[in-house]
């Protein structure tokens, strides 16, 4: 039985993850954490009526025997949360996006020091993991690429963690390249999107969307578009489940679900 605490349980992803833990006979939800909630117990939340799980609102009040910390919170909270988990011997399974490269490195160092397994996954969806792998493969042959990520309009960070991760994977295999016309100008600043190592990333935010990404490649006389869609947040739960099952077996913190698949 894997004992789990879920941070951000009031939110879209945290509530879905809490339900996944409750529904899994091999997992036990032993705590939930959400900084601004008033609940003393998860059962006070209408979506979880009948559940008896302590709810916490401040890191220094958390008392738990959890071995896994699932985090779907906000970019400004996740680093402190993951540090807390590692310092208390709890393996972090982090879905929250928006951490800096330095923060990720610091967490990896701490996990190694403490000999604790952990995972930061910019995307727990299998379609997104495959899209990133396929895009990396295609970039060897098509160095000209544009990334378009599309999300619901409540998303805080942009570009998405998945888009940044896609760009990083592409940058690993292609020589640095400034795309387009070197004399190009932007009549309205930002028209060409964000720039990462010569690639352009475009962030679309619209009600009705969940999480979607297209990677467009262009070459002489041809093009290739790779697309993935998360139509429902349940799409992320297969990956979260695998991470919860496996993360305690490791002694380092990985970035990317592919390391545990
Ligand atoms: N890796 C993946 O596969 C996926 C990652 N994500 C990422 O997960 C994160 C959460 O997304 P989503 O569920 O849509 O966002 P929500 O805004 O729905 O949920 C975030 C929750 O965290 C709470 N919160 C805020 N501060 C803290 C804190 N200090 N400690 C604990 N909880 C806190 C928020 O409370 P309040 O509203 O009161 O501020 C809210 O309930 C985002 O970074 C998103 O990019 C999303 C989908 C998939
Ligand atoms: O905020 C979201 O919704 C999502 N965030 C992650 C990201 O930033 O890539 C993963 C997925 O795209 C959904």
mmCIF file of C-alpha atoms and ligand atoms in Angstrom:
data_model
loop_
_atom_site.group_PDB
_atom_site.id
_atom_site.type_symbol
_atom_site.label_atom_id
_atom_site.label_comp_id
_atom_site.label_asym_id
_atom_site.label_seq_id
_atom_site.Cartn_x
_atom_site.Cartn_y
_atom_site.Cartn_z
ATOM 1 C CA UNK A 1 0.000 0.000 0.000
ATOM 2 C CA UNK A 2 1.448 3.385 -1.033
ATOM 3 C CA UNK A 3 0.479 6.222 1.310
ATOM 4 C CA UNK A 4 -0.093 9.460 -0.575
ATOM 5 C CA UNK A 5 -0.635 13.141 0.203
ATOM 6 C CA UNK A 6 -2.076 15.388 -2.522
ATOM 7 C CA UNK A 7 -1.150 19.109 -2.647
ATOM 8 C CA UNK A 8 -3.565 21.374 -4.497
ATOM 9 C CA UNK A 9 -6.538 19.035 -3.860
ATOM 10 C CA UNK A 10 -9.114 21.814 -4.330
ATOM 11 C CA UNK A 11 -7.915 22.462 -7.882
ATOM 12 C CA UNK A 12 -8.771 20.842 -11.237
ATOM 13 C CA UNK A 13 -5.830 18.434 -11.281
ATOM 14 C CA UNK A 14 -5.401 17.967 -7.528
ATOM 15 C CA UNK A 15 -9.033 16.885 -7.118
ATOM 16 C CA UNK A 16 -8.721 14.465 -10.061
ATOM 17 C CA UNK A 17 -5.520 13.032 -8.567
ATOM 18 C CA UNK A 18 -7.089 12.710 -5.086
ATOM 19 C CA UNK A 19 -9.996 10.761 -6.632
ATOM 20 C CA UNK A 20 -7.569 8.517 -8.552
ATOM 21 C CA UNK A 21 -5.731 7.710 -5.294
ATOM 22 C CA UNK A 22 -9.021 6.982 -3.490
ATOM 23 C CA UNK A 23 -10.163 4.688 -6.328
ATOM 24 C CA UNK A 24 -6.907 2.693 -6.443
ATOM 25 C CA UNK A 25 -6.853 -0.289 -4.035
ATOM 26 C CA UNK A 26 -3.033 -0.172 -3.853
ATOM 27 C CA UNK A 27 -2.936 3.455 -2.730
ATOM 28 C CA UNK A 28 -4.130 5.151 0.472
ATOM 29 C CA UNK A 29 -4.872 8.872 0.599
ATOM 30 C CA UNK A 30 -3.515 9.883 4.024
ATOM 31 C CA UNK A 31 -3.579 13.678 3.653
ATOM 32 C CA UNK A 32 -4.511 16.592 1.428
ATOM 33 C CA UNK A 33 -3.031 20.090 1.333
ATOM 34 C CA UNK A 34 -4.299 23.321 -0.178
ATOM 35 C CA UNK A 35 -3.011 26.631 1.123
ATOM 36 C CA UNK A 36 -6.223 28.652 1.015
ATOM 37 C CA UNK A 37 -8.797 25.960 1.875
ATOM 38 C CA UNK A 38 -10.744 26.097 5.175
ATOM 39 C CA UNK A 39 -11.516 22.337 5.314
ATOM 40 C CA UNK A 40 -10.203 20.371 8.290
ATOM 41 C CA UNK A 41 -11.085 17.134 6.516
ATOM 42 C CA UNK A 42 -11.392 16.173 2.836
ATOM 43 C CA UNK A 43 -14.955 14.932 3.517
ATOM 44 C CA UNK A 44 -16.070 18.570 4.030
ATOM 45 C CA UNK A 45 -15.550 19.116 0.289
ATOM 46 C CA UNK A 46 -18.820 18.233 -1.512
ATOM 47 C CA UNK A 47 -16.919 16.237 -4.148
ATOM 48 C CA UNK A 48 -15.468 13.943 -1.469
ATOM 49 C CA UNK A 49 -18.415 13.453 0.920
ATOM 50 C CA UNK A 50 -17.888 10.393 3.159
ATOM 51 C CA UNK A 51 -14.076 10.494 2.964
ATOM 52 C CA UNK A 52 -12.137 10.812 6.229
ATOM 53 C CA UNK A 53 -8.736 12.285 5.326
ATOM 54 C CA UNK A 54 -6.993 15.119 7.237
ATOM 55 C CA UNK A 55 -6.734 18.400 5.311
ATOM 56 C CA UNK A 56 -3.809 20.780 5.897
ATOM 57 C CA UNK A 57 -3.401 24.450 5.010
ATOM 58 C CA UNK A 58 0.191 25.240 6.000
ATOM 59 C CA UNK A 59 3.351 23.269 5.345
ATOM 60 C CA UNK A 60 4.559 23.558 8.953
ATOM 61 C CA UNK A 61 1.294 21.996 10.213
ATOM 62 C CA UNK A 62 1.555 18.869 8.045
ATOM 63 C CA UNK A 63 1.949 15.656 10.032
ATOM 64 C CA UNK A 64 1.926 12.597 7.786
ATOM 65 C CA UNK A 65 3.279 9.132 7.195
ATOM 66 C CA UNK A 66 2.880 9.539 3.402
ATOM 67 C CA UNK A 67 5.702 8.218 1.232
ATOM 68 C CA UNK A 68 4.529 10.009 -1.940
ATOM 69 C CA UNK A 69 3.634 13.712 -2.377
ATOM 70 C CA UNK A 70 1.551 14.481 -5.488
ATOM 71 C CA UNK A 71 1.737 18.173 -6.371
ATOM 72 C CA UNK A 72 -0.650 20.042 -8.655
ATOM 73 C CA UNK A 73 -0.488 23.543 -7.199
ATOM 74 C CA UNK A 74 0.862 26.787 -8.638
ATOM 75 C CA UNK A 75 4.262 27.850 -10.025
ATOM 76 C CA UNK A 76 5.076 30.029 -6.985
ATOM 77 C CA UNK A 77 4.354 27.257 -4.443
ATOM 78 C CA UNK A 78 5.710 24.089 -5.999
ATOM 79 C CA UNK A 79 9.412 24.572 -5.210
ATOM 80 C CA UNK A 80 8.756 25.100 -1.504
ATOM 81 C CA UNK A 81 6.354 22.138 -1.478
ATOM 82 C CA UNK A 82 8.813 19.783 -3.190
ATOM 83 C CA UNK A 83 11.636 20.904 -0.880
ATOM 84 C CA UNK A 84 9.384 20.221 2.120
ATOM 85 C CA UNK A 85 8.536 16.751 0.807
ATOM 86 C CA UNK A 86 12.176 15.798 0.175
ATOM 87 C CA UNK A 87 13.295 17.116 3.584
ATOM 88 C CA UNK A 88 10.622 14.959 5.219
ATOM 89 C CA UNK A 89 11.581 11.805 3.317
ATOM 90 C CA UNK A 90 8.540 11.921 1.004
ATOM 91 C CA UNK A 91 8.982 11.224 -2.729
ATOM 92 C CA UNK A 92 7.621 14.131 -4.781
ATOM 93 C CA UNK A 93 5.548 13.413 -7.895
ATOM 94 C CA UNK A 94 5.314 16.891 -9.357
ATOM 95 C CA UNK A 95 2.930 17.884 -12.127
ATOM 96 C CA UNK A 96 2.962 21.608 -11.366
ATOM 97 C CA UNK A 97 4.717 23.538 -14.115
ATOM 98 C CA UNK A 98 6.626 26.818 -14.076
ATOM 99 C CA UNK A 99 9.741 25.989 -12.017
ATOM 100 C CA UNK A 100 13.053 27.495 -13.161
ATOM 101 C CA UNK A 101 15.937 25.302 -14.327
ATOM 102 C CA UNK A 102 17.839 26.303 -11.160
ATOM 103 C CA UNK A 103 14.963 25.214 -8.927
ATOM 104 C CA UNK A 104 14.779 21.850 -10.706
ATOM 105 C CA UNK A 105 18.554 21.363 -10.315
ATOM 106 C CA UNK A 106 18.395 22.254 -6.597
ATOM 107 C CA UNK A 107 15.647 19.678 -6.060
ATOM 108 C CA UNK A 108 17.672 17.043 -7.921
ATOM 109 C CA UNK A 109 20.666 17.773 -5.689
ATOM 110 C CA UNK A 110 18.527 17.543 -2.552
ATOM 111 C CA UNK A 111 16.944 14.256 -3.694
ATOM 112 C CA UNK A 112 20.414 12.762 -4.286
ATOM 113 C CA UNK A 113 21.642 13.973 -0.898
ATOM 114 C CA UNK A 114 18.605 12.439 0.805
ATOM 115 C CA UNK A 115 18.630 9.360 -1.490
ATOM 116 C CA UNK A 116 14.936 9.837 -2.264
ATOM 117 C CA UNK A 117 13.189 9.118 -5.552
ATOM 118 C CA UNK A 118 11.123 11.770 -7.245
ATOM 119 C CA UNK A 119 9.611 12.834 -10.534
ATOM 120 C CA UNK A 120 8.852 16.145 -12.192
ATOM 121 C CA UNK A 121 6.676 15.496 -15.248
ATOM 122 C CA UNK A 122 5.716 18.488 -17.403
ATOM 123 C CA UNK A 123 2.996 16.258 -18.802
ATOM 124 C CA UNK A 124 1.628 12.948 -17.460
ATOM 125 C CA UNK A 125 -0.346 12.215 -20.637
ATOM 126 C CA UNK A 126 0.971 9.394 -22.804
ATOM 127 C CA UNK A 127 0.020 11.307 -25.968
ATOM 128 C CA UNK A 128 2.186 14.245 -24.870
ATOM 129 C CA UNK A 129 5.134 12.027 -23.910
ATOM 130 C CA UNK A 130 4.962 10.407 -27.357
ATOM 131 C CA UNK A 131 4.545 13.765 -29.112
ATOM 132 C CA UNK A 132 7.750 15.009 -27.480
ATOM 133 C CA UNK A 133 9.626 11.885 -28.544
ATOM 134 C CA UNK A 134 8.281 12.024 -32.118
ATOM 135 C CA UNK A 135 9.078 15.742 -32.361
ATOM 136 C CA UNK A 136 12.650 15.108 -31.258
ATOM 137 C CA UNK A 137 12.969 12.422 -33.925
ATOM 138 C CA UNK A 138 11.498 14.665 -36.643
ATOM 139 C CA UNK A 139 13.722 17.631 -35.736
ATOM 140 C CA UNK A 140 16.793 15.691 -36.898
ATOM 141 C CA UNK A 141 15.391 15.967 -40.426
ATOM 142 C CA UNK A 142 13.317 19.160 -40.150
ATOM 143 C CA UNK A 143 15.245 21.836 -38.229
ATOM 144 C CA UNK A 144 12.577 24.501 -38.901
ATOM 145 C CA UNK A 145 9.832 24.195 -36.310
ATOM 146 C CA UNK A 146 7.100 26.149 -34.561
ATOM 147 C CA UNK A 147 5.406 24.976 -31.361
ATOM 148 C CA UNK A 148 1.786 25.908 -30.684
ATOM 149 C CA UNK A 149 0.347 25.030 -27.300
ATOM 150 C CA UNK A 150 -3.330 25.541 -26.550
ATOM 151 C CA UNK A 151 -4.887 25.564 -23.076
ATOM 152 C CA UNK A 152 -7.937 26.572 -21.047
ATOM 153 C CA UNK A 153 -7.946 30.273 -20.172
ATOM 154 C CA UNK A 154 -7.386 29.760 -16.401
ATOM 155 C CA UNK A 155 -3.825 28.555 -16.957
ATOM 156 C CA UNK A 156 -1.314 30.746 -15.102
ATOM 157 C CA UNK A 157 2.028 30.005 -16.768
ATOM 158 C CA UNK A 158 3.004 30.342 -20.390
ATOM 159 C CA UNK A 159 4.367 28.863 -22.417
ATOM 160 C CA UNK A 160 3.231 25.534 -21.005
ATOM 161 C CA UNK A 161 5.720 23.210 -19.316
ATOM 162 C CA UNK A 162 5.087 20.718 -22.119
ATOM 163 C CA UNK A 163 5.974 23.277 -24.809
ATOM 164 C CA UNK A 164 9.193 24.237 -23.013
ATOM 165 C CA UNK A 165 10.074 20.576 -22.595
ATOM 166 C CA UNK A 166 9.343 19.937 -26.302
ATOM 167 C CA UNK A 167 11.635 22.813 -27.294
ATOM 168 C CA UNK A 168 14.399 21.532 -25.007
ATOM 169 C CA UNK A 169 14.189 18.045 -26.496
ATOM 170 C CA UNK A 170 14.354 19.487 -30.027
ATOM 171 C CA UNK A 171 17.306 21.713 -29.066
ATOM 172 C CA UNK A 172 19.191 18.579 -27.938
ATOM 173 C CA UNK A 173 19.245 17.206 -31.497
ATOM 174 C CA UNK A 174 19.351 20.188 -33.830
ATOM 175 C CA UNK A 175 22.145 22.700 -34.342
ATOM 176 C CA UNK A 176 21.265 26.197 -33.041
ATOM 177 C CA UNK A 177 19.309 27.952 -35.761
ATOM 178 C CA UNK A 178 17.642 31.352 -36.118
ATOM 179 C CA UNK A 179 14.509 30.652 -38.142
ATOM 180 C CA UNK A 180 12.816 32.863 -40.668
ATOM 181 C CA UNK A 181 13.985 36.073 -42.298
ATOM 182 C CA UNK A 182 16.888 37.700 -40.392
ATOM 183 C CA UNK A 183 15.425 41.105 -41.296
ATOM 184 C CA UNK A 184 11.943 40.230 -40.024
ATOM 185 C CA UNK A 185 10.192 42.865 -37.892
ATOM 186 C CA UNK A 186 7.184 42.678 -35.573
ATOM 187 C CA UNK A 187 4.614 45.363 -36.287
ATOM 188 C CA UNK A 188 2.938 44.365 -33.010
ATOM 189 C CA UNK A 189 5.536 43.169 -30.408
ATOM 190 C CA UNK A 190 5.168 39.460 -29.605
ATOM 191 C CA UNK A 191 3.609 38.603 -32.975
ATOM 192 C CA UNK A 192 6.189 35.884 -33.568
ATOM 193 C CA UNK A 193 5.743 34.293 -30.141
ATOM 194 C CA UNK A 194 8.321 33.412 -27.490
ATOM 195 C CA UNK A 195 11.822 32.467 -28.612
ATOM 196 C CA UNK A 196 13.797 29.434 -27.370
ATOM 197 C CA UNK A 197 17.091 28.677 -29.100
ATOM 198 C CA UNK A 198 15.761 30.085 -32.372
ATOM 199 C CA UNK A 199 12.422 28.221 -32.123
ATOM 200 C CA UNK A 200 9.142 30.077 -31.718
ATOM 201 C CA UNK A 201 6.534 29.020 -29.163
ATOM 202 C CA UNK A 202 2.946 30.297 -29.356
ATOM 203 C CA UNK A 203 0.533 30.068 -26.416
ATOM 204 C CA UNK A 204 -3.228 30.017 -27.111
ATOM 205 C CA UNK A 205 -5.662 30.442 -24.177
ATOM 206 C CA UNK A 206 -9.387 29.827 -24.763
ATOM 207 C CA UNK A 207 -12.387 28.655 -22.751
ATOM 208 C CA UNK A 208 -13.402 25.157 -23.830
ATOM 209 C CA UNK A 209 -9.850 23.919 -24.308
ATOM 210 C CA UNK A 210 -8.145 21.520 -21.871
ATOM 211 C CA UNK A 211 -4.529 20.914 -23.028
ATOM 212 C CA UNK A 212 -3.323 20.519 -26.616
ATOM 213 C CA UNK A 213 -0.072 20.905 -28.531
ATOM 214 C CA UNK A 214 0.967 21.026 -32.162
ATOM 215 C CA UNK A 215 4.535 20.880 -33.388
ATOM 216 C CA UNK A 216 4.782 22.087 -36.999
ATOM 217 C CA UNK A 217 7.830 21.279 -39.079
ATOM 218 C CA UNK A 218 8.547 22.779 -42.508
ATOM 219 C CA UNK A 219 11.052 21.802 -45.186
ATOM 220 C CA UNK A 220 11.476 22.497 -48.898
ATOM 221 C CA UNK A 221 8.083 21.747 -50.434
ATOM 222 C CA UNK A 222 6.790 19.695 -47.471
ATOM 223 C CA UNK A 223 5.546 19.903 -43.935
ATOM 224 C CA UNK A 224 4.815 17.699 -40.939
ATOM 225 C CA UNK A 225 2.452 18.450 -38.059
ATOM 226 C CA UNK A 226 2.386 16.372 -34.883
ATOM 227 C CA UNK A 227 -0.537 16.984 -32.550
ATOM 228 C CA UNK A 228 -1.725 15.693 -29.211
ATOM 229 C CA UNK A 229 -4.934 16.453 -27.315
ATOM 230 C CA UNK A 230 -5.908 16.018 -23.696
ATOM 231 C CA UNK A 231 -9.684 16.272 -23.948
ATOM 232 C CA UNK A 232 -10.143 15.391 -20.264
ATOM 233 C CA UNK A 233 -7.905 15.596 -17.171
ATOM 234 C CA UNK A 234 -8.357 11.853 -16.721
ATOM 235 C CA UNK A 235 -5.745 11.606 -19.525
ATOM 236 C CA UNK A 236 -3.048 12.562 -17.018
ATOM 237 C CA UNK A 237 -3.976 9.941 -14.432
ATOM 238 C CA UNK A 238 -2.379 6.894 -16.093
ATOM 239 C CA UNK A 239 0.978 8.633 -15.803
ATOM 240 C CA UNK A 240 0.385 9.841 -12.245
ATOM 241 C CA UNK A 241 -0.570 6.292 -11.222
ATOM 242 C CA UNK A 242 2.622 4.818 -12.725
ATOM 243 C CA UNK A 243 4.684 7.464 -10.944
ATOM 244 C CA UNK A 244 3.053 6.781 -7.561
ATOM 245 C CA UNK A 245 3.604 3.042 -7.995
ATOM 246 C CA UNK A 246 7.277 3.347 -8.922
ATOM 247 C CA UNK A 247 8.790 6.508 -7.489
ATOM 248 C CA UNK A 248 9.730 5.037 -4.095
ATOM 249 C CA UNK A 249 12.013 2.510 -5.848
ATOM 250 C CA UNK A 250 14.471 5.229 -6.905
ATOM 251 C CA UNK A 251 17.077 7.415 -5.167
ATOM 252 C CA UNK A 252 17.122 10.384 -7.519
ATOM 253 C CA UNK A 253 14.684 12.886 -8.988
ATOM 254 C CA UNK A 254 13.879 12.445 -12.685
ATOM 255 C CA UNK A 255 12.442 14.989 -15.108
ATOM 256 C CA UNK A 256 10.016 13.445 -17.612
ATOM 257 C CA UNK A 257 7.559 10.579 -17.226
ATOM 258 C CA UNK A 258 9.477 8.554 -19.838
ATOM 259 C CA UNK A 259 12.095 7.742 -17.167
ATOM 260 C CA UNK A 260 9.526 5.692 -15.239
ATOM 261 C CA UNK A 261 7.624 4.101 -18.134
HETATM 262 N N1 LIG B 1 2.073 17.600 -15.506
HETATM 263 C C1 LIG B 1 0.845 17.468 -15.997
HETATM 264 O O1 LIG B 1 0.502 16.462 -16.648
HETATM 265 C C2 LIG B 1 -0.154 18.540 -15.741
HETATM 266 C C3 LIG B 1 0.228 19.649 -15.070
HETATM 267 N N2 LIG B 1 -0.662 20.634 -14.790
HETATM 268 C C4 LIG B 1 -0.155 21.713 -13.953
HETATM 269 O O2 LIG B 1 -0.664 21.514 -12.637
HETATM 270 C C5 LIG B 1 -0.820 22.762 -11.982
HETATM 271 C C6 LIG B 1 -2.216 22.861 -11.433
HETATM 272 O O3 LIG B 1 -3.134 22.952 -12.500
HETATM 273 P P1 LIG B 1 -4.706 23.052 -12.228
HETATM 274 O O4 LIG B 1 -5.138 21.939 -11.344
HETATM 275 O O5 LIG B 1 -5.339 23.248 -13.532
HETATM 276 O O6 LIG B 1 -4.756 24.427 -11.377
HETATM 277 P P2 LIG B 1 -5.838 24.877 -10.295
HETATM 278 O O7 LIG B 1 -5.702 26.358 -10.183
HETATM 279 O O8 LIG B 1 -7.156 24.287 -10.601
HETATM 280 O O9 LIG B 1 -5.308 24.196 -8.936
HETATM 281 C C7 LIG B 1 -4.236 24.631 -8.179
HETATM 282 C C8 LIG B 1 -4.612 24.485 -6.714
HETATM 283 O O10 LIG B 1 -3.472 24.722 -5.897
HETATM 284 C C9 LIG B 1 -3.890 25.553 -4.813
HETATM 285 N N3 LIG B 1 -2.755 26.237 -4.218
HETATM 286 C C10 LIG B 1 -2.332 27.502 -4.421
HETATM 287 N N4 LIG B 1 -1.250 27.743 -3.671
HETATM 288 C C11 LIG B 1 -0.981 26.611 -3.002
HETATM 289 C C12 LIG B 1 0.013 26.243 -2.071
HETATM 290 N N5 LIG B 1 0.953 27.113 -1.657
HETATM 291 N N6 LIG B 1 -0.005 24.989 -1.576
HETATM 292 C C13 LIG B 1 -0.968 24.128 -1.931
HETATM 293 N N7 LIG B 1 -1.949 24.412 -2.807
HETATM 294 C C14 LIG B 1 -1.949 25.647 -3.324
HETATM 295 C C15 LIG B 1 -4.905 26.471 -5.450
HETATM 296 O O11 LIG B 1 -5.683 27.097 -4.468
HETATM 297 P P3 LIG B 1 -6.315 28.561 -4.785
HETATM 298 O O12 LIG B 1 -7.187 28.384 -5.982
HETATM 299 O O13 LIG B 1 -7.047 28.905 -3.549
HETATM 300 O O14 LIG B 1 -5.142 29.467 -5.061
HETATM 301 C C16 LIG B 1 -5.692 25.480 -6.284
HETATM 302 O O15 LIG B 1 -6.672 24.815 -5.503
HETATM 303 C C17 LIG B 1 -0.437 23.823 -13.019
HETATM 304 O O16 LIG B 1 0.904 24.190 -12.839
HETATM 305 C C18 LIG B 1 -0.588 23.087 -14.355
HETATM 306 O O17 LIG B 1 0.253 23.615 -15.346
HETATM 307 C C19 LIG B 1 -1.958 20.558 -15.185
HETATM 308 C C20 LIG B 1 -2.394 19.489 -15.900
HETATM 309 C C21 LIG B 1 -1.527 18.382 -16.241
HETATM 310 O O1 LIG B 2 -2.212 23.848 -16.996
HETATM 311 C C1 LIG B 2 -2.563 22.808 -17.618
HETATM 312 O O2 LIG B 2 -3.746 22.509 -17.804
HETATM 313 C C2 LIG B 2 -1.513 21.913 -18.121
HETATM 314 N N1 LIG B 2 -0.285 22.134 -17.765
HETATM 315 C C3 LIG B 2 0.847 21.368 -18.135
HETATM 316 C C4 LIG B 2 1.803 22.197 -18.952
HETATM 317 O O3 LIG B 2 2.020 23.374 -18.611
HETATM 318 O O4 LIG B 2 2.369 21.677 -19.922
HETATM 319 C C5 LIG B 2 0.479 20.042 -18.760
HETATM 320 C C6 LIG B 2 -0.724 20.084 -19.643
HETATM 321 O O5 LIG B 2 -0.394 20.774 -20.790
HETATM 322 C C7 LIG B 2 -1.896 20.731 -18.923
#
